[in-house]
Amino acid sequence: MINYSFKKFLRSFDKKEKITLFIAVVVFLSAIFGKNIYLKITNTPMQPRDGGEFTEGILARTDREVEKSFNNLVNFSLLYLDENMTIQNGLASSYEIFDGGKKYLFTLKDGINAKELTPIFNAHTKIKNNSIKAETTDDNKLQITLEKIYTPIIYYFTEPIYPYGPYKVASKTPESIELIRNERFVLHSPYIEKIKIKIYRNLSNLEKAYRAQEVNSALNVFEQNNANKYILELQKRAVFFFNLEQIQDKNVRTKLKNNQNINGSLEINLTVLDTPTLFEKAQKIKEQFAPLGATVNVQTINQDDFNNLVLSDRLYQTLLVGIDFGRDPDPYPFWHSSNITADGQNYSQYFNKKIDRMLEDSRLEIDNNKRQAIYSQIEEIVNNDAPVIQYEKEKLEYFVDKKIKGILVNQGITESDRFSNVWNWYIKEERRK
C-alpha cells in the first residue's frame, strides 16, 4: 500500500519536477554523507605506517669513518641515551645494582642471548685503573662486575656495540651500503623499510649529490627549500687551559674568562695542536683577548711533540685542546689532583682538596640525581677558580628531506647519534582511529 502510494505520488510530478526532486535528494544525501566523511577525516589523525626508503649521503675518507657514521643504525646497547641524553632501557628490560655498586645484573629482553653479548662487552669496555668483567648467570641474565666502585659506569652501558640495531646490512660496495630492517631489534620495528647510504670522499661531491637530490639527507651541507634543518649538539668543545703555575692571578683569569678588560697588559703564549679547527679557534682567541689587554702568541705543535713534550712535561703557559667528554660526564679526569701527572688530563694543574673529596664521593654515589647534584657543585667551585675557559659545544647541522618525519635530534655523543630515534622516522602515513 505504501509502495503504491509512493508511485502515485511520483506520477503527480511532471518530468521537470521529477528531475528537480532527484537533484534535491542527491544534494541532501551528499551533504549528510559528505559531512560524515569530513568529520572522519578531520577527527582522525594521520599515523605513521610501514614503507618507504631514503638515501643518506655521508662524507668519509676511510672505512673506519664509514662505520662510525652509521653505527647507531646497526648496533644497539644495554641502555641507550635518547635525544635529550636521558637513559632508557635498550636490550635490557631492567637492571639491579649489588655490592654497593660493584655488580650490575641486567635482565635482557626476549630474544637476546647473554652469551652473545658477553665477549663483545669484555673485548670493548675498559676503564682506567679498574678491572671490569661481564659473565652470564642465565641465558637472559648478564652480570657485570667491577673491581672498584665506579658509578659513572652506567654511561658505558649506553654505548651501541651489539649487533641488534634497528637495521642490518643487506649489501655493501665501496660506494654505497644498503640497510634493511633488523628483525632482532627489541623496540618496535622501524617504519622505514630501507635506508641506502652513499659514500663520498670529498665534500664537493657530496654537495653536488645533495643539490641534485640524489641523496635525501646529509650532515653539514646547505639549506634547501625541500629540507628541514636539525641541530645535533655533541659533547665536544674547545677548552682553553691556564697553567696555574705560570698564570697565578685569579683576577686576570676571571676577567679573560668573562671577556673583561684586565686593566693592564699581559703577554700569553698559547700552545695549540696544529690542526685547522684548533688553529682557527686560537686566532679568534687572539683577536678576542687583544682589546682586553692580553697579547696572545699562538704556538702550533705537531701531534708527536704535543704528546711527548708539551703534555708530559706540562711545557706550556696556556693550552688549547679539543675535549670529547663522551658519554660519561664525570669531571674527575680534569680536576682531581691525581691527574696533574703526565698521563692525566688535569692540564691546568688545578689542586683543591675539597674538589678532590667531592670527585671521589661522586664516583661512589649510586643515585644518579645525587651524583649530578655533586657535579653541579663541583662545576660552580671550579668556575669560580677560573682554571679554564670552555667554549661552546660542537654543533652539527643535519639536513633531511621534508618527506621524512618523526625525527628528533638534539644532543649526542657522535655524529651517528642523529639516528637516535630512527625507528620512529617515517615517510608513509595513514588515518587510523
Coordinates of C-alpha atoms in Angstrom, one line a residue:
M1 CA 0.0 0.0 0.0
I2 CA 2.9 2.4 0.9
N3 CA 4.8 1.4 -2.2
Y4 CA 1.6 2.1 -4.4
S5 CA 1.1 5.5 -2.7
F6 CA 4.7 6.4 -3.3
K7 CA 4.4 5.5 -7.0
K8 CA 1.1 7.5 -7.2
F9 CA 3.0 10.4 -5.5
L10 CA 5.8 10.3 -8.1
R11 CA 3.3 10.2 -11.0
S12 CA 1.8 13.5 -9.8
F13 CA 5.1 15.2 -10.8
D14 CA 5.9 16.2 -14.4
K15 CA 9.3 15.4 -15.9
K16 CA 10.9 18.7 -14.9
E17 CA 9.7 18.4 -11.3
K18 CA 11.0 14.8 -11.1
I19 CA 14.5 15.9 -12.2
T20 CA 14.4 18.7 -9.6
L21 CA 13.3 16.3 -6.9
F22 CA 16.1 13.8 -7.9
I23 CA 18.7 16.5 -7.7
A24 CA 17.4 17.7 -4.3
V25 CA 17.6 14.1 -2.9
V26 CA 21.2 13.7 -4.3
V27 CA 22.3 17.0 -2.8
F28 CA 20.7 16.1 0.6
L29 CA 22.3 12.7 0.8
S30 CA 25.7 14.1 -0.4
A31 CA 25.5 16.7 2.4
I32 CA 24.8 14.1 5.0
F33 CA 27.5 11.6 3.8
G34 CA 30.0 14.4 3.0
K35 CA 29.7 15.8 6.5
N36 CA 30.4 12.4 8.0
I37 CA 33.4 11.9 5.7
Y38 CA 34.7 15.3 6.5
L39 CA 34.3 14.7 10.3
K40 CA 36.0 11.4 10.0
I41 CA 39.0 13.0 8.1
T42 CA 39.3 16.0 10.4
N43 CA 38.9 14.0 13.6
T44 CA 41.1 11.1 12.7
P45 CA 44.9 11.9 13.0
M46 CA 47.5 10.8 10.5
Q47 CA 49.6 8.0 11.8
P48 CA 52.9 6.5 10.6
R49 CA 52.8 3.3 8.6
D50 CA 55.3 0.9 7.3
G51 CA 57.1 1.5 4.0
G52 CA 59.3 3.9 2.1
E53 CA 63.0 4.4 1.8
F54 CA 65.6 7.2 1.7
T55 CA 69.2 7.8 0.8
E56 CA 71.7 9.3 3.2
G57 CA 74.9 10.9 1.9
I58 CA 78.0 10.7 4.1
L59 CA 81.4 12.2 3.9
A60 CA 84.0 9.6 4.8
R61 CA 87.6 9.1 3.7
T62 CA 88.3 5.8 5.4
D63 CA 86.4 2.6 6.1
R64 CA 86.5 3.4 9.8
E65 CA 84.8 6.8 9.2
V66 CA 82.1 5.0 7.2
E67 CA 81.4 2.5 10.0
K68 CA 81.3 5.3 12.6
S69 CA 78.9 7.4 10.6
F70 CA 76.1 4.8 10.7
N71 CA 77.0 2.8 13.8
N72 CA 73.7 3.6 15.6
L73 CA 71.7 2.2 12.7
V74 CA 73.2 -1.3 13.0
N75 CA 74.1 -1.6 16.7
F76 CA 72.3 -1.1 20.0
S77 CA 73.1 -1.1 23.7
L78 CA 72.0 -2.4 27.0
L79 CA 70.7 1.0 27.8
Y80 CA 70.5 4.0 25.5
L81 CA 70.6 7.7 25.6
D82 CA 67.6 9.4 23.9
E83 CA 67.8 12.7 22.1
N84 CA 67.8 14.5 25.5
M85 CA 70.6 12.4 26.9
T86 CA 68.2 10.6 29.2
I87 CA 69.0 6.9 29.9
Q88 CA 66.4 4.5 28.6
N89 CA 66.2 0.7 28.6
G90 CA 67.6 -0.9 25.4
L91 CA 68.5 -4.6 25.2
A92 CA 67.9 -4.8 28.9
S93 CA 64.4 -4.8 30.3
S94 CA 65.7 -3.9 33.8
Y95 CA 68.8 -3.9 35.9
E96 CA 69.8 -4.2 39.6
I97 CA 72.9 -2.9 41.4
F98 CA 74.6 -5.0 44.1
D99 CA 77.6 -4.9 46.4
G100 CA 77.5 -1.1 46.8
G101 CA 77.9 -0.6 43.1
K102 CA 80.4 -3.2 42.2
K103 CA 77.9 -5.5 40.5
Y104 CA 75.3 -4.8 37.8
L105 CA 72.8 -7.5 36.9
F106 CA 70.9 -7.0 33.6
T107 CA 67.8 -8.9 32.7
L108 CA 67.6 -9.0 28.9
K109 CA 64.6 -8.7 26.7
D110 CA 63.1 -11.7 24.9
G111 CA 65.3 -12.9 22.0
I112 CA 68.6 -11.5 23.4
N113 CA 71.1 -14.1 24.5
A114 CA 73.5 -13.0 27.2
K115 CA 76.2 -15.4 25.9
E116 CA 76.4 -13.4 22.7
L117 CA 76.8 -10.1 24.5
T118 CA 79.4 -11.2 27.0
P119 CA 82.5 -11.5 24.7
I120 CA 81.6 -8.3 22.9
F121 CA 81.4 -6.3 26.2
N122 CA 84.7 -7.8 27.5
A123 CA 86.6 -7.0 24.3
H124 CA 85.3 -3.5 24.1
T125 CA 84.9 -2.0 27.6
K126 CA 87.9 -0.8 29.5
I127 CA 88.2 1.5 32.5
K128 CA 91.4 3.2 33.6
N129 CA 92.8 1.8 36.9
N130 CA 89.9 -0.6 37.3
S131 CA 89.1 -4.1 36.1
I132 CA 85.7 -4.9 34.7
K133 CA 84.2 -8.2 33.5
A134 CA 80.9 -9.5 32.1
E135 CA 79.6 -13.0 32.6
T136 CA 76.4 -14.9 32.1
T137 CA 74.3 -16.2 35.0
D138 CA 71.5 -17.3 32.8
D139 CA 70.6 -17.1 29.1
N140 CA 68.8 -13.8 29.7
K141 CA 71.0 -12.5 32.6
L142 CA 74.2 -10.5 32.1
Q143 CA 76.3 -9.7 35.2
I144 CA 79.0 -7.0 35.1
T145 CA 81.5 -6.9 37.9
L146 CA 83.9 -4.1 38.8
E147 CA 87.0 -4.4 41.0
K148 CA 86.3 -1.0 42.5
I149 CA 83.1 1.0 42.7
Y150 CA 82.8 3.4 39.7
T151 CA 79.2 4.7 39.5
P152 CA 79.6 6.6 36.2
I153 CA 79.9 3.1 34.6
I154 CA 76.2 3.4 33.9
Y155 CA 77.0 5.5 30.9
Y156 CA 79.3 2.9 29.5
F157 CA 76.3 0.6 29.2
T158 CA 74.7 3.1 26.7
E159 CA 77.4 2.6 24.0
P160 CA 75.9 0.8 20.9
I161 CA 78.3 -2.1 20.4
Y162 CA 75.9 -5.1 19.9
P163 CA 74.5 -6.2 16.5
Y164 CA 70.9 -5.6 17.5
G165 CA 70.3 -2.3 15.9
P166 CA 67.2 -1.2 14.1
Y167 CA 68.7 -2.0 10.7
K168 CA 71.2 -4.5 9.3
V169 CA 73.4 -4.5 6.2
A170 CA 71.8 -6.1 3.2
S171 CA 74.6 -5.3 0.7
K172 CA 77.8 -3.3 0.6
T173 CA 80.1 -1.8 -2.0
P174 CA 82.9 0.8 -1.7
E175 CA 80.4 3.4 -2.9
S176 CA 77.2 2.5 -1.0
I177 CA 75.6 0.4 1.7
E178 CA 72.0 -0.8 1.7
L179 CA 70.3 -1.4 5.0
I180 CA 67.1 -3.2 5.7
R181 CA 65.0 -3.6 8.9
N182 CA 66.6 -5.9 11.5
E183 CA 64.1 -8.4 12.9
R184 CA 66.2 -8.7 16.1
F185 CA 65.6 -5.1 17.1
V186 CA 64.0 -5.1 20.5
L187 CA 61.9 -1.9 20.3
H188 CA 59.2 -1.7 17.6
S189 CA 60.1 -2.5 14.0
P190 CA 61.2 0.7 12.2
Y191 CA 58.6 2.3 9.9
I192 CA 61.0 3.0 7.1
E193 CA 61.7 -0.2 5.2
K194 CA 65.1 0.6 3.7
I195 CA 68.0 3.1 4.0
K196 CA 70.7 3.5 1.4
I197 CA 74.0 5.1 2.3
K198 CA 76.0 6.7 -0.4
I199 CA 79.7 7.4 0.4
Y200 CA 81.5 10.4 -0.8
R201 CA 85.2 11.0 -0.4
N202 CA 85.1 14.8 -0.6
L203 CA 82.6 17.5 0.4
S204 CA 82.2 18.9 -3.1
N205 CA 80.9 15.7 -4.5
L206 CA 78.5 15.3 -1.5
E207 CA 77.2 18.8 -2.0
K208 CA 76.6 18.2 -5.7
A209 CA 74.7 15.0 -5.0
Y210 CA 72.6 16.8 -2.3
R211 CA 71.9 19.7 -4.7
A212 CA 70.8 17.3 -7.4
Q213 CA 68.6 15.5 -4.8
E214 CA 70.5 12.2 -5.3
V215 CA 70.5 12.0 -1.5
N216 CA 67.7 12.9 0.8
S217 CA 69.8 13.7 3.9
A218 CA 73.4 14.8 4.8
L219 CA 75.4 16.5 7.5
N220 CA 76.9 20.0 7.2
V221 CA 75.9 20.7 3.7
F222 CA 73.5 23.7 3.0
E223 CA 69.9 24.6 3.3
Q224 CA 67.4 23.7 0.6
N225 CA 63.6 24.5 0.4
N226 CA 62.7 20.8 0.4
A227 CA 64.7 20.1 3.6
N228 CA 64.4 20.6 7.3
K229 CA 67.4 21.5 9.4
Y230 CA 68.2 19.8 12.7
I231 CA 71.0 20.7 15.1
L232 CA 72.9 17.9 16.8
E233 CA 74.9 19.2 19.8
L234 CA 77.9 16.9 20.6
Q235 CA 79.7 16.6 23.9
K236 CA 82.8 18.1 22.4
R237 CA 84.3 21.5 22.8
A238 CA 87.5 23.6 22.6
V239 CA 88.9 24.2 26.1
F240 CA 91.5 26.9 27.0
F241 CA 93.6 25.8 30.0
F242 CA 95.6 28.2 32.1
N243 CA 98.7 26.6 33.5
L244 CA 98.2 27.8 37.1
E245 CA 101.8 27.5 37.9
Q246 CA 102.5 30.2 35.3
I247 CA 99.4 32.4 35.4
Q248 CA 98.5 32.5 39.1
D249 CA 96.5 35.7 39.2
K250 CA 92.9 34.5 39.6
N251 CA 91.6 38.0 38.9
V252 CA 93.3 38.1 35.5
R253 CA 92.0 34.6 34.6
T254 CA 88.5 35.5 35.7
K255 CA 88.4 38.7 33.6
L256 CA 89.6 37.0 30.5
K257 CA 87.1 34.2 31.1
N258 CA 84.3 36.9 31.4
N259 CA 85.6 38.9 28.4
Q260 CA 86.5 41.8 30.6
N261 CA 89.5 44.2 30.4
I262 CA 92.3 43.2 32.7
N263 CA 93.3 46.8 33.4
G264 CA 96.9 46.3 32.4
S265 CA 98.9 44.3 29.8
L266 CA 99.8 40.7 29.7
E267 CA 101.6 38.5 27.1
I268 CA 100.4 35.0 26.8
N269 CA 101.9 32.1 24.9
L270 CA 99.1 29.8 23.7
T271 CA 100.2 26.3 22.6
V272 CA 97.8 24.5 20.2
L273 CA 97.9 21.3 18.2
D274 CA 98.5 22.0 14.6
T275 CA 95.0 21.2 13.2
P276 CA 92.9 23.6 11.1
T277 CA 90.0 23.7 13.6
L278 CA 92.1 24.4 16.7
F279 CA 94.4 26.9 14.9
E280 CA 91.4 28.9 13.7
K281 CA 90.0 28.9 17.2
A282 CA 93.3 30.1 18.6
Q283 CA 93.3 33.0 16.1
K284 CA 89.9 34.0 17.3
I285 CA 91.0 33.9 20.9
K286 CA 94.0 36.1 20.0
E287 CA 91.6 38.7 18.4
Q288 CA 89.2 38.4 21.4
F289 CA 91.9 39.0 24.0
A290 CA 93.7 41.9 22.3
P291 CA 91.2 44.6 23.3
L292 CA 91.1 43.2 26.8
G293 CA 94.9 43.9 27.3
A294 CA 96.3 40.5 26.6
T295 CA 98.6 39.8 23.7
V296 CA 98.5 36.2 22.5
N297 CA 101.4 34.4 20.8
V298 CA 100.0 31.3 19.1
Q299 CA 102.5 28.4 19.0
T300 CA 101.4 25.4 17.0
I301 CA 103.0 22.0 17.5
N302 CA 102.6 18.6 15.8
Q303 CA 100.9 15.6 17.4
D304 CA 104.1 13.7 18.4
D305 CA 105.7 16.7 20.1
F306 CA 102.4 17.6 21.6
N307 CA 102.1 14.2 23.4
N308 CA 105.8 13.6 24.2
L309 CA 106.9 17.1 25.2
V310 CA 104.1 19.5 25.9
L311 CA 101.7 17.3 27.8
S312 CA 104.2 15.0 29.5
D313 CA 106.3 17.9 30.9
R314 CA 103.5 20.5 31.0
L315 CA 105.6 22.8 28.9
Y316 CA 103.0 25.5 28.2
Q317 CA 101.7 28.7 29.6
T318 CA 98.2 28.2 28.2
L319 CA 96.9 25.3 26.2
L320 CA 94.0 25.0 23.7
V321 CA 92.7 21.5 23.2
G322 CA 89.6 19.8 21.9
I323 CA 88.0 17.7 24.6
D324 CA 85.5 14.9 23.8
F325 CA 83.7 14.5 27.1
G326 CA 81.9 11.4 25.7
R327 CA 79.1 9.6 27.4
D328 CA 80.4 9.9 30.9
P329 CA 80.0 13.4 32.4
D330 CA 82.4 12.5 35.2
P331 CA 84.7 15.6 35.7
Y332 CA 87.3 13.6 37.8
P333 CA 89.9 13.3 35.0
F334 CA 90.1 17.1 34.6
W335 CA 90.1 18.4 38.2
H336 CA 91.3 15.7 40.6
S337 CA 94.9 16.3 41.7
S338 CA 95.9 12.7 40.9
N339 CA 95.6 13.7 37.2
I340 CA 98.2 16.5 37.4
T341 CA 100.7 13.9 36.4
A342 CA 102.0 13.5 32.8
D343 CA 99.4 11.0 31.7
G344 CA 96.5 12.8 33.3
Q345 CA 94.1 15.4 31.8
N346 CA 94.3 18.0 34.6
Y347 CA 96.1 20.3 32.2
S348 CA 95.7 23.4 34.4
Q349 CA 97.4 21.5 37.3
Y350 CA 94.5 22.5 39.4
F351 CA 94.5 21.4 43.1
N352 CA 91.7 21.8 45.5
K353 CA 91.3 19.4 48.5
K354 CA 87.6 20.0 48.7
I355 CA 87.1 19.3 45.0
D356 CA 89.2 16.1 45.3
R357 CA 86.9 14.8 48.1
M358 CA 83.8 15.7 46.1
L359 CA 85.1 14.0 43.0
E360 CA 85.9 10.8 45.0
D361 CA 82.5 10.9 46.6
S362 CA 80.7 11.3 43.3
R363 CA 82.2 8.1 42.0
L364 CA 80.7 6.2 44.9
E365 CA 77.2 7.7 44.6
I366 CA 74.8 5.2 43.0
D367 CA 71.8 7.6 42.8
N368 CA 72.2 9.4 39.5
N369 CA 70.3 12.5 40.6
K370 CA 72.5 12.9 43.7
R371 CA 75.6 12.4 41.6
Q372 CA 74.5 15.1 39.1
A373 CA 74.0 17.4 42.1
I374 CA 77.6 16.8 43.2
Y375 CA 78.8 17.5 39.7
S376 CA 76.9 20.8 39.7
Q377 CA 78.6 21.9 43.0
I378 CA 82.0 20.9 41.6
E379 CA 81.3 23.0 38.4
E380 CA 80.3 26.0 40.5
I381 CA 83.5 25.9 42.6
V382 CA 85.8 25.3 39.6
N383 CA 84.2 28.1 37.6
N384 CA 84.9 30.4 40.4
D385 CA 88.6 29.5 40.5
A386 CA 88.8 30.0 36.7
P387 CA 91.4 27.5 35.6
V388 CA 89.9 27.2 32.2
I389 CA 87.7 28.9 29.6
Q390 CA 85.3 26.5 28.0
Y391 CA 83.9 27.4 24.6
E392 CA 80.5 26.3 23.1
K393 CA 79.9 22.7 22.3
E394 CA 80.4 21.5 18.7
K395 CA 77.2 21.5 16.7
L396 CA 76.4 19.7 13.5
E397 CA 73.8 20.7 11.0
Y398 CA 71.7 17.8 9.7
F399 CA 69.5 18.4 6.6
V400 CA 66.7 16.0 5.9
D401 CA 64.1 15.9 3.1
K402 CA 60.8 17.1 4.4
K403 CA 59.1 13.9 3.3
I404 CA 60.9 12.1 6.3
K405 CA 59.0 12.8 9.5
G406 CA 59.2 11.8 13.2
I407 CA 62.8 12.9 13.6
L408 CA 64.1 14.0 17.0
V409 CA 67.6 15.4 17.0
N410 CA 69.0 17.4 20.0
Q411 CA 72.1 16.1 21.8
G412 CA 74.5 13.3 21.1
I413 CA 78.0 11.8 21.6
T414 CA 78.9 11.1 18.0
E415 CA 77.6 12.2 14.6
S416 CA 75.8 8.8 14.4
D417 CA 73.5 9.9 17.2
R418 CA 71.5 11.8 14.6
F419 CA 69.8 8.4 14.3
S420 CA 69.0 8.2 18.0
N421 CA 65.3 7.6 17.3
V422 CA 65.5 6.4 13.7
W423 CA 63.0 3.6 14.3
N424 CA 60.3 6.3 14.8
W425 CA 61.1 8.0 11.5
Y426 CA 58.5 7.6 8.8
I427 CA 57.6 8.5 5.2
K428 CA 54.3 6.9 4.7
E429 CA 51.2 7.6 6.8
E430 CA 47.5 6.8 7.1
R431 CA 44.4 7.8 9.1
R432 CA 43.6 5.5 11.9
K433 CA 41.1 5.6 14.7

